[in-house]
Every structure is written in structure tokens, then in C-alpha cells.
Amino acid sequence: MAMPLRQTIRVGTYLMEQKLRKRTKFPLIVELEPLFACNLACEGCGKIQHPAGVLKQRMPVAQAVGAVLESGAPMVSIAGGEPLMHPQIDEIVRQLVAKRKYVFLCTNAMLMRKKMEKFTPSPYFAFAVHIDGLKERHDESVAKEGVFDEAVAAIKEAKRRGFRVTTNSTFFNTDTPQTIIEVLDFLNDDLQVDEMMISPAYAYEKAPDQEHFLGVEQTRELFKKAFAGGNRGRWRLNHSPLFLDFLEGKTDYDCTAWAIPNYSLFGWQRPCYLMSDGYVPTYRQLIEETDWDKYGRGKDPRCANCMAHCGYEPTAVLATMGSLKESIRAARETVSGNRG
């Protein structure tokens, strides 16, 4: 796990505080969506399916920052839509960083070089660039040529300016262990991004392409082969060791979607950003008024093939904190990742 040591300590301290306060449900990271509009039409995403009136809306800065502070989460992932289309996205980031929140700005990078001067490098801020494969594969997944080349150029420029840069890669049933290895090798070795996040594609019901999502057994076989030969330990993956075990099928977990709640223009979304069973205006209502026990594989048929990080990474993190052996294992991988 390549999470910076400072961030690891901060999150670890936060988790211990929740344990001491005997809180059973709390957020690790908030998925903040200050808009749904995007400048791409990716086949695996349904966000731009909203009506035109909704796509024109932009969340006020105070509302966005207030939601994160209300939750108390130490980290926030700003997504959408394309967040760089928000005219005040730099101010949202600035205020969250001032509150010492770790901010990941998720972007397809099409506007990144143009908007980069609005941001300041900080240990609390990172661009999180969406990369699903090498050139041909990535451009096909986002339905537009040239996006991969622009993303690579933006990553290089951000690194040159001193920004932390992470990536987020979603894999489908059209991927093979080799295509995963190729893109992660490129990101890790050639571009030398700071961290990489990976996730099997979940069958998002509004996505235009419903044919290429992975099933559970497909996911396990795919990642087991991709991680073979020492790749897993060599790549700077921003995941707990137990979540990577989960992807390989070495262990299994229940979903803890409450730990990565989603806040958008509609409010707090239950149960997660991939499923929509209504919205509530406050984080407290989300936690207290949602029947969390009815979600997850084996409970809700919509969850049958889900192994997404938003539901299972928090479970893995909590399992790590509950085991001295796994805590030591995670600490060793953190130190190793920071040395690399």
C-alpha cells in the first residue's frame, strides 16, 4: 500500500478515535459530487443520463465543504461528472485542504492542464486521473480518441509542477490479466504516479454498456492472475493488503458502504454512489435511517456481482485495524511503498 506515511498515521489515528468512542458506523472518505455534467460519455458511467436541468446545476462551495465537515471524514474524493467543469472547484479544494482534509480530485484530465494553475501542490491534495488501459483501450472506454494522450501529458505536467498524482482504473470483462499488467506497469514504472487505485466494474444500472461488467468469479480469476509473479508487491497500489486479498478470492467480506458515503446535488445517497434508493439531507439521517443490513452480496440481487472498493475496501481496512498481524503487514507494505 503506497499511501503516504503522514496520511496513514492520520487515518489510523482517526480509526482509533472511532473505536474509543465506540462508534460502529463512520466515514473513511466522502464521495463528493458537486456536479453531474461531464465532457465525456464513458460507456460504464450513467451520471450524464440526468435531465439537462440537473446537468446545468453546480453545488455551492459552502454546501460542498459543509457536507464533508458534517460527516467528519478525514478524506474526500471529488468526482461527478467532471469536477474541473465546476467554476469554483479550486475554492472547494482550497477550503477542504485548509481544514486538513485529504482531497483527491477525480478527473478524466481533459481540462487538467488548462486548470492546473488554479491549484497549489500540497500533501493534502492529489489529482486522481481516470486511466482504464493503454491508448487504444482507454480511448475506447471513454468513447473519444486522444483522451489517453491528453491524460498522460497532464500527468507529466502535474508531476513536473510538484503535484501528487494518483490514478483510478476500472476493469471490465473485456480485460485480461495482460491488459491489467500492461497499464499498471505503465502507470507505475513509466509515468511513476504516486499511487494507483483499481476496481472491478460494477453493473451501474444507468450505464449505456451493460454487457461488459465482471462477475465475482471472473473478478477473482482476473486479479489472481494479474497479481502473480510479484506484480502486486511491486505496484504502488493505494489499497489495503486485505482488499487485494479480497479481489483475488483469498478472503471474503460483507459490504460496508456506509464508510464511503456519497454526497451530491440531491443530498446523501443511500446506500452508495453506485445504487440509488433515495436521498436524505444530513449525514446523520443517512447513517441512522438506512437499513444497512439489507445490502450486499447475498442480500440484495443488485449487489450480486459487486466487488467495488466503495463497499469492500472499508471492510478490509476495519479488519486490518482489528488484527495485530494484519496491522503489522499493512505497516510494512506502507513503509515499502514509500521507499519505492
PDB file of N, CA and C in Angstrom, residues 210-247:
ATOM      1  N   GLN A 210     -24.142  -2.397 -20.721  1.00  0.00           N
ATOM      2  CA  GLN A 210     -24.495  -3.324 -19.649  1.00  0.00           C
ATOM      3  C   GLN A 210     -23.922  -4.731 -19.880  1.00  0.00           C
ATOM      4  N   GLU A 211     -23.102  -4.895 -20.917  1.00  0.00           N
ATOM      5  CA  GLU A 211     -22.661  -6.234 -21.302  1.00  0.00           C
ATOM      6  C   GLU A 211     -21.281  -6.605 -20.779  1.00  0.00           C
ATOM      7  N   HIS A 212     -20.530  -5.649 -20.282  1.00  0.00           N
ATOM      8  CA  HIS A 212     -19.124  -5.922 -20.007  1.00  0.00           C
ATOM      9  C   HIS A 212     -18.713  -5.779 -18.546  1.00  0.00           C
ATOM     10  N   PHE A 213     -19.681  -5.912 -17.638  1.00  0.00           N
ATOM     11  CA  PHE A 213     -19.353  -5.870 -16.220  1.00  0.00           C
ATOM     12  C   PHE A 213     -18.894  -7.252 -15.758  1.00  0.00           C
ATOM     13  N   LEU A 214     -18.036  -7.269 -14.746  1.00  0.00           N
ATOM     14  CA  LEU A 214     -17.459  -8.519 -14.250  1.00  0.00           C
ATOM     15  C   LEU A 214     -18.341  -9.189 -13.203  1.00  0.00           C
ATOM     16  N   GLY A 215     -18.349 -10.523 -13.210  1.00  0.00           N
ATOM     17  CA  GLY A 215     -18.956 -11.289 -12.138  1.00  0.00           C
ATOM     18  C   GLY A 215     -17.917 -11.568 -11.064  1.00  0.00           C
ATOM     19  N   VAL A 216     -18.348 -12.104  -9.934  1.00  0.00           N
ATOM     20  CA  VAL A 216     -17.448 -12.337  -8.811  1.00  0.00           C
ATOM     21  C   VAL A 216     -16.322 -13.300  -9.176  1.00  0.00           C
ATOM     22  N   GLU A 217     -16.651 -14.444  -9.754  1.00  0.00           N
ATOM     23  CA  GLU A 217     -15.619 -15.416 -10.087  1.00  0.00           C
ATOM     24  C   GLU A 217     -14.687 -14.907 -11.181  1.00  0.00           C
ATOM     25  N   GLN A 218     -15.235 -14.161 -12.131  1.00  0.00           N
ATOM     26  CA  GLN A 218     -14.395 -13.544 -13.164  1.00  0.00           C
ATOM     27  C   GLN A 218     -13.402 -12.578 -12.545  1.00  0.00           C
ATOM     28  N   THR A 219     -13.878 -11.789 -11.593  1.00  0.00           N
ATOM     29  CA  THR A 219     -13.016 -10.819 -10.918  1.00  0.00           C
ATOM     30  C   THR A 219     -11.878 -11.511 -10.200  1.00  0.00           C
ATOM     31  N   ARG A 220     -12.205 -12.531  -9.440  1.00  0.00           N
ATOM     32  CA  ARG A 220     -11.185 -13.235  -8.659  1.00  0.00           C
ATOM     33  C   ARG A 220     -10.124 -13.864  -9.548  1.00  0.00           C
ATOM     34  N   GLU A 221     -10.554 -14.484 -10.625  1.00  0.00           N
ATOM     35  CA  GLU A 221      -9.607 -15.131 -11.531  1.00  0.00           C
ATOM     36  C   GLU A 221      -8.738 -14.096 -12.236  1.00  0.00           C
ATOM     37  N   LEU A 222      -9.350 -12.988 -12.635  1.00  0.00           N
ATOM     38  CA  LEU A 222      -8.628 -11.933 -13.350  1.00  0.00           C
ATOM     39  C   LEU A 222      -7.510 -11.344 -12.493  1.00  0.00           C
ATOM     40  N   PHE A 223      -7.834 -10.984 -11.248  1.00  0.00           N
ATOM     41  CA  PHE A 223      -6.835 -10.342 -10.406  1.00  0.00           C
ATOM     42  C   PHE A 223      -5.824 -11.328  -9.840  1.00  0.00           C
ATOM     43  N   LYS A 224      -6.247 -12.545  -9.611  1.00  0.00           N
ATOM     44  CA  LYS A 224      -5.296 -13.564  -9.155  1.00  0.00           C
ATOM     45  C   LYS A 224      -4.166 -13.729 -10.165  1.00  0.00           C
ATOM     46  N   LYS A 225      -4.515 -13.758 -11.435  1.00  0.00           N
ATOM     47  CA  LYS A 225      -3.501 -13.911 -12.484  1.00  0.00           C
ATOM     48  C   LYS A 225      -2.701 -12.631 -12.688  1.00  0.00           C
ATOM     49  N   ALA A 226      -3.361 -11.470 -12.603  1.00  0.00           N
ATOM     50  CA  ALA A 226      -2.659 -10.199 -12.795  1.00  0.00           C
ATOM     51  C   ALA A 226      -1.655  -9.935 -11.674  1.00  0.00           C
ATOM     52  N   PHE A 227      -1.995 -10.375 -10.446  1.00  0.00           N
ATOM     53  CA  PHE A 227      -1.135 -10.134  -9.291  1.00  0.00           C
ATOM     54  C   PHE A 227       0.025 -11.125  -9.189  1.00  0.00           C
ATOM     55  N   ALA A 228       0.018 -12.171 -10.021  1.00  0.00           N
ATOM     56  CA  ALA A 228       1.033 -13.223  -9.933  1.00  0.00           C
ATOM     57  C   ALA A 228       2.418 -12.691 -10.291  1.00  0.00           C
ATOM     58  N   GLY A 229       3.434 -13.437  -9.887  1.00  0.00           N
ATOM     59  CA  GLY A 229       4.810 -13.102 -10.257  1.00  0.00           C
ATOM     60  C   GLY A 229       5.375 -11.887  -9.564  1.00  0.00           C
ATOM     61  N   GLY A 230       4.815 -11.510  -8.429  1.00  0.00           N
ATOM     62  CA  GLY A 230       5.346 -10.382  -7.667  1.00  0.00           C
ATOM     63  C   GLY A 230       4.809  -9.030  -8.070  1.00  0.00           C
ATOM     64  N   ASN A 231       3.886  -8.985  -9.056  1.00  0.00           N
ATOM     65  CA  ASN A 231       3.359  -7.697  -9.509  1.00  0.00           C
ATOM     66  C   ASN A 231       2.665  -6.927  -8.389  1.00  0.00           C
ATOM     67  N   ARG A 232       1.859  -7.649  -7.617  1.00  0.00           N
ATOM     68  CA  ARG A 232       1.092  -6.993  -6.560  1.00  0.00           C
ATOM     69  C   ARG A 232       1.988  -6.237  -5.587  1.00  0.00           C
ATOM     70  N   GLY A 233       3.099  -6.828  -5.208  1.00  0.00           N
ATOM     71  CA  GLY A 233       4.004  -6.173  -4.273  1.00  0.00           C
ATOM     72  C   GLY A 233       4.831  -5.070  -4.904  1.00  0.00           C
ATOM     73  N   ARG A 234       4.986  -5.123  -6.211  1.00  0.00           N
ATOM     74  CA  ARG A 234       5.818  -4.129  -6.916  1.00  0.00           C
ATOM     75  C   ARG A 234       5.053  -2.861  -7.239  1.00  0.00           C
ATOM     76  N   TRP A 235       3.766  -2.986  -7.548  1.00  0.00           N
ATOM     77  CA  TRP A 235       2.970  -1.819  -7.919  1.00  0.00           C
ATOM     78  C   TRP A 235       2.628  -0.979  -6.687  1.00  0.00           C
ATOM     79  N   ARG A 236       2.573   0.327  -6.864  1.00  0.00           N
ATOM     80  CA  ARG A 236       2.210   1.235  -5.764  1.00  0.00           C
ATOM     81  C   ARG A 236       0.676   1.351  -5.711  1.00  0.00           C
ATOM     82  N   LEU A 237       0.048   0.308  -5.241  1.00  0.00           N
ATOM     83  CA  LEU A 237      -1.408   0.263  -5.185  1.00  0.00           C
ATOM     84  C   LEU A 237      -1.917   0.906  -3.896  1.00  0.00           C
ATOM     85  N   ASN A 238      -2.885   1.794  -4.041  1.00  0.00           N
ATOM     86  CA  ASN A 238      -3.448   2.502  -2.884  1.00  0.00           C
ATOM     87  C   ASN A 238      -4.622   1.701  -2.321  1.00  0.00           C
ATOM     88  N   HIS A 239      -4.300   0.505  -1.827  1.00  0.00           N
ATOM     89  CA  HIS A 239      -5.305  -0.369  -1.241  1.00  0.00           C
ATOM     90  C   HIS A 239      -4.689  -1.120  -0.067  1.00  0.00           C
ATOM     91  N   SER A 240      -5.529  -1.502   0.871  1.00  0.00           N
ATOM     92  CA  SER A 240      -5.058  -2.326   1.976  1.00  0.00           C
ATOM     93  C   SER A 240      -4.742  -3.727   1.455  1.00  0.00           C
ATOM     94  N   PRO A 241      -3.774  -4.425   2.061  1.00  0.00           N
ATOM     95  CA  PRO A 241      -3.462  -5.788   1.621  1.00  0.00           C
ATOM     96  C   PRO A 241      -4.677  -6.714   1.648  1.00  0.00           C
ATOM     97  N   LEU A 242      -5.558  -6.527   2.633  1.00  0.00           N
ATOM     98  CA  LEU A 242      -6.724  -7.406   2.727  1.00  0.00           C
ATOM     99  C   LEU A 242      -7.727  -7.159   1.600  1.00  0.00           C
ATOM    100  N   PHE A 243      -7.813  -5.919   1.094  1.00  0.00           N
ATOM    101  CA  PHE A 243      -8.698  -5.689  -0.048  1.00  0.00           C
ATOM    102  C   PHE A 243      -8.148  -6.379  -1.289  1.00  0.00           C
ATOM    103  N   LEU A 244      -6.833  -6.367  -1.448  1.00  0.00           N
ATOM    104  CA  LEU A 244      -6.228  -7.067  -2.576  1.00  0.00           C
ATOM    105  C   LEU A 244      -6.424  -8.572  -2.424  1.00  0.00           C
ATOM    106  N   ASP A 245      -6.351  -9.078  -1.183  1.00  0.00           N
ATOM    107  CA  ASP A 245      -6.684 -10.482  -0.936  1.00  0.00           C
ATOM    108  C   ASP A 245      -8.122 -10.772  -1.362  1.00  0.00           C
ATOM    109  N   PHE A 246      -9.007  -9.838  -1.046  1.00  0.00           N
ATOM    110  CA  PHE A 246     -10.427  -9.962  -1.397  1.00  0.00           C
ATOM    111  C   PHE A 246     -10.615 -10.047  -2.909  1.00  0.00           C
ATOM    112  N   LEU A 247      -9.918  -9.202  -3.660  1.00  0.00           N
ATOM    113  CA  LEU A 247     -10.034  -9.228  -5.113  1.00  0.00           C
ATOM    114  C   LEU A 247      -9.557 -10.565  -5.687  1.00  0.00           C
TER     115      LEU A 247
END
